[in-house]
Short mmCIF file of C-alpha atoms in Angstrom, two decimals:
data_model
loop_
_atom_site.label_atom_id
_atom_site.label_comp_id
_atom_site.label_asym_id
_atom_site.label_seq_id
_atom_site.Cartn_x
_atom_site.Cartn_y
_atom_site.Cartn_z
CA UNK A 992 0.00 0.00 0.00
CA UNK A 993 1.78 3.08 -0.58
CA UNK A 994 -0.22 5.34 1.91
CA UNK A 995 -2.25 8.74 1.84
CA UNK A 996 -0.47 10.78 -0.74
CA UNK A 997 -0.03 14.27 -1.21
CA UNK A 998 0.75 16.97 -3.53
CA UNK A 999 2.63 18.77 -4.45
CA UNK A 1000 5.25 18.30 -1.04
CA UNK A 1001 6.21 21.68 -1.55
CA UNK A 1002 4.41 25.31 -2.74
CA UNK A 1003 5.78 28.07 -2.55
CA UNK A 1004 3.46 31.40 -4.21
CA UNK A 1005 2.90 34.81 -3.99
CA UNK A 1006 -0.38 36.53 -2.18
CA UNK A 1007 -3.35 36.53 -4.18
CA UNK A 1008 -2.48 33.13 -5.99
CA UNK A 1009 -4.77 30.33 -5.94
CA UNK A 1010 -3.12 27.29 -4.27
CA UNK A 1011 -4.94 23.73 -4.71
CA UNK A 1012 -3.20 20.61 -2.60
CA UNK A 1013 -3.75 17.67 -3.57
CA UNK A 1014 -4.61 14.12 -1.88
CA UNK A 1015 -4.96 10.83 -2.63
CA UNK A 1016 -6.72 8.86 0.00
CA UNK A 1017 -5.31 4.99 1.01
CA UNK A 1018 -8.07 2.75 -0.63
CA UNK A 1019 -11.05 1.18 1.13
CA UNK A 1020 -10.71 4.49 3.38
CA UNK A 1021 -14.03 6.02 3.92
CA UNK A 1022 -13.22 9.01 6.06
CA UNK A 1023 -10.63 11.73 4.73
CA UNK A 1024 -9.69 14.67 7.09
CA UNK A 1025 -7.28 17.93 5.87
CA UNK A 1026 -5.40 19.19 9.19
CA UNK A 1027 -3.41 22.37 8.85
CA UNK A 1028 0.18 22.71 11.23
CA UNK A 1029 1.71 25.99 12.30
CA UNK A 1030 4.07 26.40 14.83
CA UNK A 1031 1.34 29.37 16.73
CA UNK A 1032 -1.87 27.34 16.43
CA UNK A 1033 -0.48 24.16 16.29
CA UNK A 1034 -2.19 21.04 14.11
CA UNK A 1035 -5.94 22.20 13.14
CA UNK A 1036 -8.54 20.01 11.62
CA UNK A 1037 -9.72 22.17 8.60
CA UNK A 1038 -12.56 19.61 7.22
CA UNK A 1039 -13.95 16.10 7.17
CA UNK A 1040 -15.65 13.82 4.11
CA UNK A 1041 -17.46 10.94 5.18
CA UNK A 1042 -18.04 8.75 1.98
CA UNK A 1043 -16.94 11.98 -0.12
CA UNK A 1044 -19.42 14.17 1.87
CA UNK A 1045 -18.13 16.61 3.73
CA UNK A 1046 -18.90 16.41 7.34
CA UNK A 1047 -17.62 19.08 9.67
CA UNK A 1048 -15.94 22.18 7.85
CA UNK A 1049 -16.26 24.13 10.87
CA UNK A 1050 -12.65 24.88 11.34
CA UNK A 1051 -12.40 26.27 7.90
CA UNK A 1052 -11.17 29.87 8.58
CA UNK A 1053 -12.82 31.64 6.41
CA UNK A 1054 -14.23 31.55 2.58
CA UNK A 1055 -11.29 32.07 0.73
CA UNK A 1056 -10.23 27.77 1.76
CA UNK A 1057 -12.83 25.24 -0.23
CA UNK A 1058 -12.49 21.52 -0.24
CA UNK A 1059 -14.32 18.91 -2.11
CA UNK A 1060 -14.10 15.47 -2.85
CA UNK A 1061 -14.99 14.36 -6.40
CA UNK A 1062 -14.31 10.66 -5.82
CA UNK A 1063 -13.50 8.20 -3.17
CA UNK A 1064 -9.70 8.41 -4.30
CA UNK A 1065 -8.73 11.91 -4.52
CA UNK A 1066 -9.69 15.42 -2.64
CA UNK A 1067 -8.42 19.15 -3.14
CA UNK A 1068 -7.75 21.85 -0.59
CA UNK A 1069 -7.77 25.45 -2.38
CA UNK A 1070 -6.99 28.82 -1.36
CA UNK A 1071 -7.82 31.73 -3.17
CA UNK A 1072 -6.62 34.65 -3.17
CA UNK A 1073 -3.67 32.91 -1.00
CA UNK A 1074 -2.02 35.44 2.21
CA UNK A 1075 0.90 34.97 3.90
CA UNK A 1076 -0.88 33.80 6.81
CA UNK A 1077 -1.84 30.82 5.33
CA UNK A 1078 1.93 29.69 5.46
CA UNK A 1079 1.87 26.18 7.45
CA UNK A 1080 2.23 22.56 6.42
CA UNK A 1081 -1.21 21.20 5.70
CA UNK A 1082 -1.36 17.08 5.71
CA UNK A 1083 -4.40 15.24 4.74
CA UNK A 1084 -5.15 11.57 6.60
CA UNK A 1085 -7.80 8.87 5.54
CA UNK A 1086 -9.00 6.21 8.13
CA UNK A 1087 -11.47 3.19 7.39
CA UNK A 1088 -14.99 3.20 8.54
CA UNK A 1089 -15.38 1.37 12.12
CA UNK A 1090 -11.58 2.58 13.25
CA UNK A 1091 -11.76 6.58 12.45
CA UNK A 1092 -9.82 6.76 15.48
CA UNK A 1093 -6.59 5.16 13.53
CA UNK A 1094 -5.94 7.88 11.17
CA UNK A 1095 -2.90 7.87 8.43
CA UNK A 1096 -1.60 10.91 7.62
CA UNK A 1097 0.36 11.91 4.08
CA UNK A 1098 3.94 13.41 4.18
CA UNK A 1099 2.04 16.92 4.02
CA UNK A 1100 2.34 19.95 1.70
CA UNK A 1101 4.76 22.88 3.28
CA UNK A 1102 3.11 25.95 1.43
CA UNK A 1103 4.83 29.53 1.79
CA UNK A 1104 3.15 32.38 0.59
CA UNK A 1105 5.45 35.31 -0.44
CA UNK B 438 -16.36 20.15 25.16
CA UNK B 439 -13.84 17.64 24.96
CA UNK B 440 -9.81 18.98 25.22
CA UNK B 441 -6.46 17.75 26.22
CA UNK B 442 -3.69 19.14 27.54
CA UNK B 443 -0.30 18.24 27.59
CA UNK B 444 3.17 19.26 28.99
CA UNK B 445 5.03 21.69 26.54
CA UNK B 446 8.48 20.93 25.44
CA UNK B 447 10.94 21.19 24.21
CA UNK B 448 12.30 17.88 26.17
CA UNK B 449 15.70 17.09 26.33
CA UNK B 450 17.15 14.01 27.46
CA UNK B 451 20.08 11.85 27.29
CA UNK B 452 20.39 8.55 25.43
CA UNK B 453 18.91 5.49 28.01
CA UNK B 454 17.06 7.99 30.00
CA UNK B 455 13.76 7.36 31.33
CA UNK B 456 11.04 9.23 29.80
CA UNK B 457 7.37 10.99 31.28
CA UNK B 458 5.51 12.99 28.99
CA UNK B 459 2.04 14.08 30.91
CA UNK B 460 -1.10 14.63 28.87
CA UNK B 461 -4.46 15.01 30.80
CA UNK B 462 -7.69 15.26 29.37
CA UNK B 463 -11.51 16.77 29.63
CA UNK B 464 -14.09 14.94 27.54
CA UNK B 465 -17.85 13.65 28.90
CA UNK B 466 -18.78 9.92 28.23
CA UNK B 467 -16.00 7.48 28.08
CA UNK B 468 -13.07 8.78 25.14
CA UNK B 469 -10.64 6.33 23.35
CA UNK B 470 -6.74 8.00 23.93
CA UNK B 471 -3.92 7.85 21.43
CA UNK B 472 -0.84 8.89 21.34
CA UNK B 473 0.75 9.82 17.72
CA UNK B 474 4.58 10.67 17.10
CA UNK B 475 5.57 12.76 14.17
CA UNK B 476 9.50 12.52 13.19
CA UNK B 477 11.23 15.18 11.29
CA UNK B 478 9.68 16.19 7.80
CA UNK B 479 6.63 13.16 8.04
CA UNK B 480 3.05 13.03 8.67
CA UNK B 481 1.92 11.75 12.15
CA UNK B 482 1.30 8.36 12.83
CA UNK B 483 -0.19 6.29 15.58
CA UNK B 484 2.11 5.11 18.17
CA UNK B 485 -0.07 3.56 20.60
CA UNK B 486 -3.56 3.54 22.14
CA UNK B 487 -6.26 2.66 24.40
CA UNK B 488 -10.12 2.47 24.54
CA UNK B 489 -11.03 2.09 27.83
CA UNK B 490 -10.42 3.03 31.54
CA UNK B 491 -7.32 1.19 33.08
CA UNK B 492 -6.06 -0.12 29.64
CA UNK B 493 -2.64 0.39 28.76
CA UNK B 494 -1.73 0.53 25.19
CA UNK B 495 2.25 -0.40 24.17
CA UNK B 496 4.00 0.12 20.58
CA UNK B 497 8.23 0.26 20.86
CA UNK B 498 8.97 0.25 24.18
CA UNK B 499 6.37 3.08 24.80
CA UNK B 500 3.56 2.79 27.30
CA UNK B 501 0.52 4.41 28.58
CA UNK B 502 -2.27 4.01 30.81
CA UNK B 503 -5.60 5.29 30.29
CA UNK B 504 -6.24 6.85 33.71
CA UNK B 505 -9.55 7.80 34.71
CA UNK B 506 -9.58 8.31 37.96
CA UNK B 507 -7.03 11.15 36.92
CA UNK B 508 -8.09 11.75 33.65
CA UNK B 509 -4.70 11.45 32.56
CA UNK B 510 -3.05 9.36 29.44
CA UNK B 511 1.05 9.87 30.19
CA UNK B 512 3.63 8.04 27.84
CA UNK B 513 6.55 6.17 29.55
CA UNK B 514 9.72 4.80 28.23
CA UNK B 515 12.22 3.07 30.28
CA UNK B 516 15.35 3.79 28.06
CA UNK B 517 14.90 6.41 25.37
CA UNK B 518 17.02 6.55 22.04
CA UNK B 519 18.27 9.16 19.85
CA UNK B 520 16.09 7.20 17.11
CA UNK B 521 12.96 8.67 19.48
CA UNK B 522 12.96 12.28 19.18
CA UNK B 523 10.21 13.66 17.53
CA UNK B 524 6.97 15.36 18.41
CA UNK B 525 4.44 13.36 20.80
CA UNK B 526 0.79 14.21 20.44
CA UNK B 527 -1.76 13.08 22.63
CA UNK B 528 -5.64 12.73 21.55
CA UNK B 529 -8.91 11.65 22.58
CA UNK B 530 -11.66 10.69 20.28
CA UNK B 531 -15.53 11.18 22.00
CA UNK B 532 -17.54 8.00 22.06
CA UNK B 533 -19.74 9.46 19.86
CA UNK B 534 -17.31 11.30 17.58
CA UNK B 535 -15.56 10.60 14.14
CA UNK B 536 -12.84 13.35 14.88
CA UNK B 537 -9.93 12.98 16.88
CA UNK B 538 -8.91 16.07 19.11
CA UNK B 539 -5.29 16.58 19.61
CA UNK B 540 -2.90 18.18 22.26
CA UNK B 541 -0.50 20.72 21.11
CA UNK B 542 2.16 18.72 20.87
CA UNK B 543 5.47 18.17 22.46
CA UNK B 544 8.61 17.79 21.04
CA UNK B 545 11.64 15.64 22.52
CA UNK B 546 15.26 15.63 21.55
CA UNK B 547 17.34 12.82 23.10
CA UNK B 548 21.63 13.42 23.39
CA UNK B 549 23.36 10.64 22.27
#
């Protein structure tokens, strides 16, 4: 299995790009969560997708972050118009229905915003 | 609502040391606890857990009790390695809950 992947590992843009990340869920997964990590605030849980549903977007920060998952096997994470603020890595996991507590998280996306 | 909190770092230790890091938690009903270590440049991943009260969950020499009398979750390891530093997280996930809620973090350096 080669595990939640994520891209691209690195992103570096200036303010008022759009940014999309990019993950590919582990297979058989039904639950997919995008956490964002900062060394202020810590790890964050941005959003969940229950069977490509999304579940709890409440820590979202604001409207300029949308996620959606098209399929079972992939998901995207965009900004737009990126800020500097929005610097952090941001890792997506996937877990299997019946053991959401085991979660398996990608290698992450470091994004810098210039 | 459900939390946890656990003690900040850095930690620095030498090589064979013994190791404590506390973690305490807040959450109604009865939680599952994890603990998750994140090495340098990875994703985190599960080290060890535990779903119910007096359990203790083990992974790599690691251990941890869940506590409830104390509400507390610490991780122990009898000999620590320069292989272990990282970043420990502890969590709790609510009975009723799909998300898992996650301590700050705290990150230990062992000397060789």
């Amino acid at each position: 299995d080669a595990g939640v992947i994520q891209s691209p590992r690195h992103e570096v843009t200036e303010m008022g790009q759009e940014v999309t990340l990019r993950c590919k869920p582990i297979s058989g997964h039904d639950y997919l969560f995008w956490y964002r990590q900062t060394m202020m605030r810590g790890l964050e849980l941005l959003i969940y997708f229950n069977n490509n549903v999304p579940i709890d977007d409440s820590g979202m920060p604001e409207d300029r972050f949308s996620a959606k998952m098209p399929n079972a096997s992939f998901s995207t994470l965009k900004i737009q118009p990126s800020e500097p603020r929005d610097s952090a890595v941001y890792f997506c996991a996937s877990s299997p229905t019946g053991a959401a507590d085991t979660q398996y998280f990608g290698p992450g996306t470091r994004l810098t915003v210039l | 609502g459900n939390s946890v909190t656990q003690m900040e770092g850095p930690v620095t230790l030498s090589e064979e040391a013994f190791l404590t890091i506390n973690c305490t938690y807040t959450a109604t009903g009865y939680p599952s606890l994890f603990w998750y270590v994140q090495y340098p440049g990875e994703g985190l991943q599960l080290l060890l857990k535990a779903t119910k009260a007096d359990d203790k969950g083990s992974n790599k020499g690691f251990e941890a009790t869940y506590r409830k009398e104390t509400t507390s979750f610490h991780l122990e390891k009898g000999s620590v390695q320069v292989s272990d530093s990282a970043v420990y997280f502890c969590a709790l996930k609510g009975s009723s809950a799909s998300k898992i809620i996650f301590g700050s973090g705290t990150r230990l350096s062992i000397r060789p």
